[in-house]
Amino acid sequence: MDKVITIERHFLEQQKQHPEATGVLTSILYDIALAGKIISRETTRAALEDILGLTGRINVQGEEVAKLDQYANAAIVRLNQYTGRLAVMASEEVNGIIPIPDEFAVGRYVLLFDPLDGSSNIDYSVSIGSIFSVLRRTSPEGTPGTEEDCLQRGRNITAAGYILYGPSTMMVYSAGNGVHGFTLDQTVGEFLLTHPNIRIPRKAKFYSVNQGYERYWAREIQEYTQHLQHLDLKLRYIGSLVSDFHRNLLGGGVFYYPADSRDPSVPHGKLRLLYECNPLAFLAEHAGGAATDGQQPILDLVPADLHQRTPLFIGNKELVELAGDYLRGEQALGMFERIREVTV
Ligand code: AHM
Ligand code: MG
């Protein structure tokens, strides 16, 4: 029993390493873990309770909102708005910022989240996930949080992670001191440490991209993809970012969602900087990997809009850098041997 480390014990042990810590961040992470447990329960029960399907409402991204998205969004907001720990929140499902209601105290932190990413997979019982990041506010303490508090570079992230609702429910997070994974023990209702100090394996196994869009890509992306094929990587694409990222984090590989010409109104790919790319980029870097938009590290991008999208290349450092080489024209098709040693 002594070997069993609950998520709470792990958070407290991490906190002890920072004598200046007040415990507020620990509590926020624990609140998110609780929201994850509740969302996990609903995703498992959804098919049985006939709440699958679409509400008919269109979200700010112009996409149909599944009921579970709304449930997950409400669960995270409700569990975090009254604690006095947050100044403001923002969600992929909500147009503007989510202020803390007047009756509650405002705190020092900002919570950005995608409550249920990959929700188009819900009807097929495919794994989905919640993604989050926590930052310190930049506006004066004691005042209502602002949009500027949310529009910070990913470099400012204090902690980030995701909860994966798959064959098992897992929470993976980093507060800047390693990336750690926990598996929900349904019988006791607690996350237990199962994957301490995750590092992306240097030998890559997978590449993950929606190759159905190949004809809409720039030539450089097509050539990069051919290069990856010459490295004998396995193509694995679930179409659920948390699941695809999680597999490559543990198994080694690269995920990318490049810009494409399918829809001229969405020229930078589909994924959102604040809610999807930044938190996963934070984890990738802390696990020894990398994340770029093809040119710059994702964490260095300065957001101008809450729902800004960006191309994303994330995973093994060498494979992410190789994408940059192609996009800068520094790698020509045929030079396939350069990074062969990073693949199995
Ligand atoms: P969502 O936030 O509307 O769920 O969309 C994001 C999802 C990601 O999980 C996944 O990586 C991507 O969309 C898949 O998109 P596509 O179907 O275009 O390949
Ligand atoms: Mg999403």
PDB file of C-alpha atoms in Angstrom, residues 199-306:
ATOM      1  CA  ARG A 199       9.896  11.152 -21.390  1.00  0.00           C
ATOM      2  CA  ILE A 200       9.122  10.893 -25.097  1.00  0.00           C
ATOM      3  CA  PRO A 201      11.189   7.922 -26.317  1.00  0.00           C
ATOM      4  CA  ARG A 202      13.965   9.063 -28.632  1.00  0.00           C
ATOM      5  CA  LYS A 203      13.204   6.180 -31.003  1.00  0.00           C
ATOM      6  CA  ALA A 204       9.993   7.136 -32.746  1.00  0.00           C
ATOM      7  CA  LYS A 205       7.373   4.632 -33.802  1.00  0.00           C
ATOM      8  CA  PHE A 206       4.514   6.699 -35.160  1.00  0.00           C
ATOM      9  CA  TYR A 207       3.522   9.586 -37.360  1.00  0.00           C
ATOM     10  CA  SER A 208       0.020  10.964 -36.981  1.00  0.00           C
ATOM     11  CA  VAL A 209      -1.717  13.216 -39.453  1.00  0.00           C
ATOM     12  CA  ASN A 210      -5.000  13.269 -41.340  1.00  0.00           C
ATOM     13  CA  GLN A 211      -3.553  12.045 -44.608  1.00  0.00           C
ATOM     14  CA  GLY A 212      -6.982  12.309 -46.220  1.00  0.00           C
ATOM     15  CA  TYR A 213      -6.213  16.026 -46.609  1.00  0.00           C
ATOM     16  CA  GLU A 214      -2.897  15.462 -48.389  1.00  0.00           C
ATOM     17  CA  ARG A 215      -4.019  17.126 -51.599  1.00  0.00           C
ATOM     18  CA  TYR A 216      -4.779  20.336 -49.696  1.00  0.00           C
ATOM     19  CA  TRP A 217      -1.276  20.569 -48.172  1.00  0.00           C
ATOM     20  CA  ALA A 218       1.686  22.619 -49.301  1.00  0.00           C
ATOM     21  CA  ARG A 219       4.303  20.645 -51.266  1.00  0.00           C
ATOM     22  CA  GLU A 220       6.721  20.887 -48.322  1.00  0.00           C
ATOM     23  CA  ILE A 221       4.261  19.067 -46.055  1.00  0.00           C
ATOM     24  CA  GLN A 222       3.703  16.388 -48.672  1.00  0.00           C
ATOM     25  CA  GLU A 223       7.478  15.896 -48.929  1.00  0.00           C
ATOM     26  CA  TYR A 224       7.910  15.860 -45.158  1.00  0.00           C
ATOM     27  CA  THR A 225       5.271  13.125 -44.990  1.00  0.00           C
ATOM     28  CA  GLN A 226       7.103  11.096 -47.631  1.00  0.00           C
ATOM     29  CA  HIS A 227      10.256  11.475 -45.567  1.00  0.00           C
ATOM     30  CA  LEU A 228       8.470  10.087 -42.509  1.00  0.00           C
ATOM     31  CA  GLN A 229       7.239   7.164 -44.601  1.00  0.00           C
ATOM     32  CA  HIS A 230      10.817   6.439 -45.657  1.00  0.00           C
ATOM     33  CA  LEU A 231      11.705   6.210 -41.973  1.00  0.00           C
ATOM     34  CA  ASP A 232       9.269   3.286 -41.753  1.00  0.00           C
ATOM     35  CA  LEU A 233       7.143   4.943 -39.097  1.00  0.00           C
ATOM     36  CA  LYS A 234       3.695   3.524 -38.549  1.00  0.00           C
ATOM     37  CA  LEU A 235       0.799   5.813 -39.475  1.00  0.00           C
ATOM     38  CA  ARG A 236      -1.604   6.121 -36.547  1.00  0.00           C
ATOM     39  CA  TYR A 237      -4.357   8.743 -36.581  1.00  0.00           C
ATOM     40  CA  ILE A 238      -7.344   8.578 -34.281  1.00  0.00           C
ATOM     41  CA  GLY A 239      -8.626  12.082 -34.999  1.00  0.00           C
ATOM     42  CA  SER A 240      -8.797  12.754 -31.275  1.00  0.00           C
ATOM     43  CA  LEU A 241      -5.902  14.986 -30.299  1.00  0.00           C
ATOM     44  CA  VAL A 242      -5.493  13.864 -26.694  1.00  0.00           C
ATOM     45  CA  SER A 243      -5.430  10.205 -27.743  1.00  0.00           C
ATOM     46  CA  ASP A 244      -3.055  10.797 -30.643  1.00  0.00           C
ATOM     47  CA  PHE A 245      -0.747  12.913 -28.478  1.00  0.00           C
ATOM     48  CA  HIS A 246      -0.851  10.441 -25.588  1.00  0.00           C
ATOM     49  CA  ARG A 247       0.108   7.508 -27.804  1.00  0.00           C
ATOM     50  CA  ASN A 248       3.060   9.388 -29.271  1.00  0.00           C
ATOM     51  CA  LEU A 249       4.118  10.685 -25.852  1.00  0.00           C
ATOM     52  CA  LEU A 250       4.429   7.125 -24.560  1.00  0.00           C
ATOM     53  CA  GLY A 251       5.474   5.379 -27.788  1.00  0.00           C
ATOM     54  CA  GLY A 252       7.478   8.086 -29.564  1.00  0.00           C
ATOM     55  CA  GLY A 253       6.403   9.874 -32.710  1.00  0.00           C
ATOM     56  CA  VAL A 254       5.157  13.073 -34.248  1.00  0.00           C
ATOM     57  CA  PHE A 255       1.634  14.471 -34.639  1.00  0.00           C
ATOM     58  CA  TYR A 256       0.935  17.280 -37.032  1.00  0.00           C
ATOM     59  CA  TYR A 257      -2.059  19.271 -38.180  1.00  0.00           C
ATOM     60  CA  PRO A 258      -0.640  21.618 -40.808  1.00  0.00           C
ATOM     61  CA  ALA A 259      -2.236  24.547 -42.564  1.00  0.00           C
ATOM     62  CA  ASP A 260      -4.223  23.414 -45.575  1.00  0.00           C
ATOM     63  CA  SER A 261      -6.250  24.941 -48.390  1.00  0.00           C
ATOM     64  CA  ARG A 262      -9.521  23.112 -47.717  1.00  0.00           C
ATOM     65  CA  ASP A 263     -11.309  26.137 -46.300  1.00  0.00           C
ATOM     66  CA  PRO A 264      -9.880  29.587 -47.078  1.00  0.00           C
ATOM     67  CA  SER A 265     -11.612  31.002 -43.976  1.00  0.00           C
ATOM     68  CA  VAL A 266      -9.469  28.667 -41.795  1.00  0.00           C
ATOM     69  CA  PRO A 267      -5.974  29.120 -43.252  1.00  0.00           C
ATOM     70  CA  HIS A 268      -3.923  28.008 -40.222  1.00  0.00           C
ATOM     71  CA  GLY A 269      -5.194  24.487 -39.665  1.00  0.00           C
ATOM     72  CA  LYS A 270      -7.900  23.491 -37.232  1.00  0.00           C
ATOM     73  CA  LEU A 271      -6.334  23.434 -33.787  1.00  0.00           C
ATOM     74  CA  ARG A 272      -6.627  26.245 -31.266  1.00  0.00           C
ATOM     75  CA  LEU A 273      -3.545  27.794 -29.760  1.00  0.00           C
ATOM     76  CA  LEU A 274      -4.875  28.509 -26.272  1.00  0.00           C
ATOM     77  CA  TYR A 275      -6.981  25.444 -25.562  1.00  0.00           C
ATOM     78  CA  GLU A 276      -5.273  22.634 -27.468  1.00  0.00           C
ATOM     79  CA  CYS A 277      -1.785  23.495 -28.726  1.00  0.00           C
ATOM     80  CA  ASN A 278      -0.248  25.411 -25.807  1.00  0.00           C
ATOM     81  CA  PRO A 279      -1.028  22.896 -23.034  1.00  0.00           C
ATOM     82  CA  LEU A 280       0.214  19.954 -25.107  1.00  0.00           C
ATOM     83  CA  ALA A 281       3.293  21.919 -26.217  1.00  0.00           C
ATOM     84  CA  PHE A 282       4.093  22.563 -22.539  1.00  0.00           C
ATOM     85  CA  LEU A 283       3.862  18.826 -21.839  1.00  0.00           C
ATOM     86  CA  ALA A 284       5.888  17.925 -24.944  1.00  0.00           C
ATOM     87  CA  GLU A 285       8.734  20.255 -23.969  1.00  0.00           C
ATOM     88  CA  HIS A 286       8.762  19.010 -20.390  1.00  0.00           C
ATOM     89  CA  ALA A 287       8.904  15.420 -21.675  1.00  0.00           C
ATOM     90  CA  GLY A 288      11.971  16.180 -23.804  1.00  0.00           C
ATOM     91  CA  GLY A 289      10.068  16.753 -27.050  1.00  0.00           C
ATOM     92  CA  ALA A 290       9.126  19.838 -29.033  1.00  0.00           C
ATOM     93  CA  ALA A 291       6.143  21.639 -30.534  1.00  0.00           C
ATOM     94  CA  THR A 292       6.209  24.262 -33.277  1.00  0.00           C
ATOM     95  CA  ASP A 293       3.928  25.869 -35.815  1.00  0.00           C
ATOM     96  CA  GLY A 294       6.517  24.817 -38.414  1.00  0.00           C
ATOM     97  CA  GLN A 295       8.651  27.878 -37.687  1.00  0.00           C
ATOM     98  CA  GLN A 296       8.525  28.953 -34.068  1.00  0.00           C
ATOM     99  CA  PRO A 297       7.966  27.091 -30.822  1.00  0.00           C
ATOM    100  CA  ILE A 298       4.236  27.042 -30.085  1.00  0.00           C
ATOM    101  CA  LEU A 299       4.939  28.350 -26.568  1.00  0.00           C
ATOM    102  CA  ASP A 300       6.489  31.538 -28.003  1.00  0.00           C
ATOM    103  CA  LEU A 301       3.450  32.515 -30.086  1.00  0.00           C
ATOM    104  CA  VAL A 302       1.716  35.637 -28.791  1.00  0.00           C
ATOM    105  CA  PRO A 303      -2.055  35.100 -28.965  1.00  0.00           C
ATOM    106  CA  ALA A 304      -4.150  37.926 -30.353  1.00  0.00           C
ATOM    107  CA  ASP A 305      -7.483  36.171 -30.160  1.00  0.00           C
ATOM    108  CA  LEU A 306      -9.029  33.723 -27.687  1.00  0.00           C
TER     109      LEU A 306
END
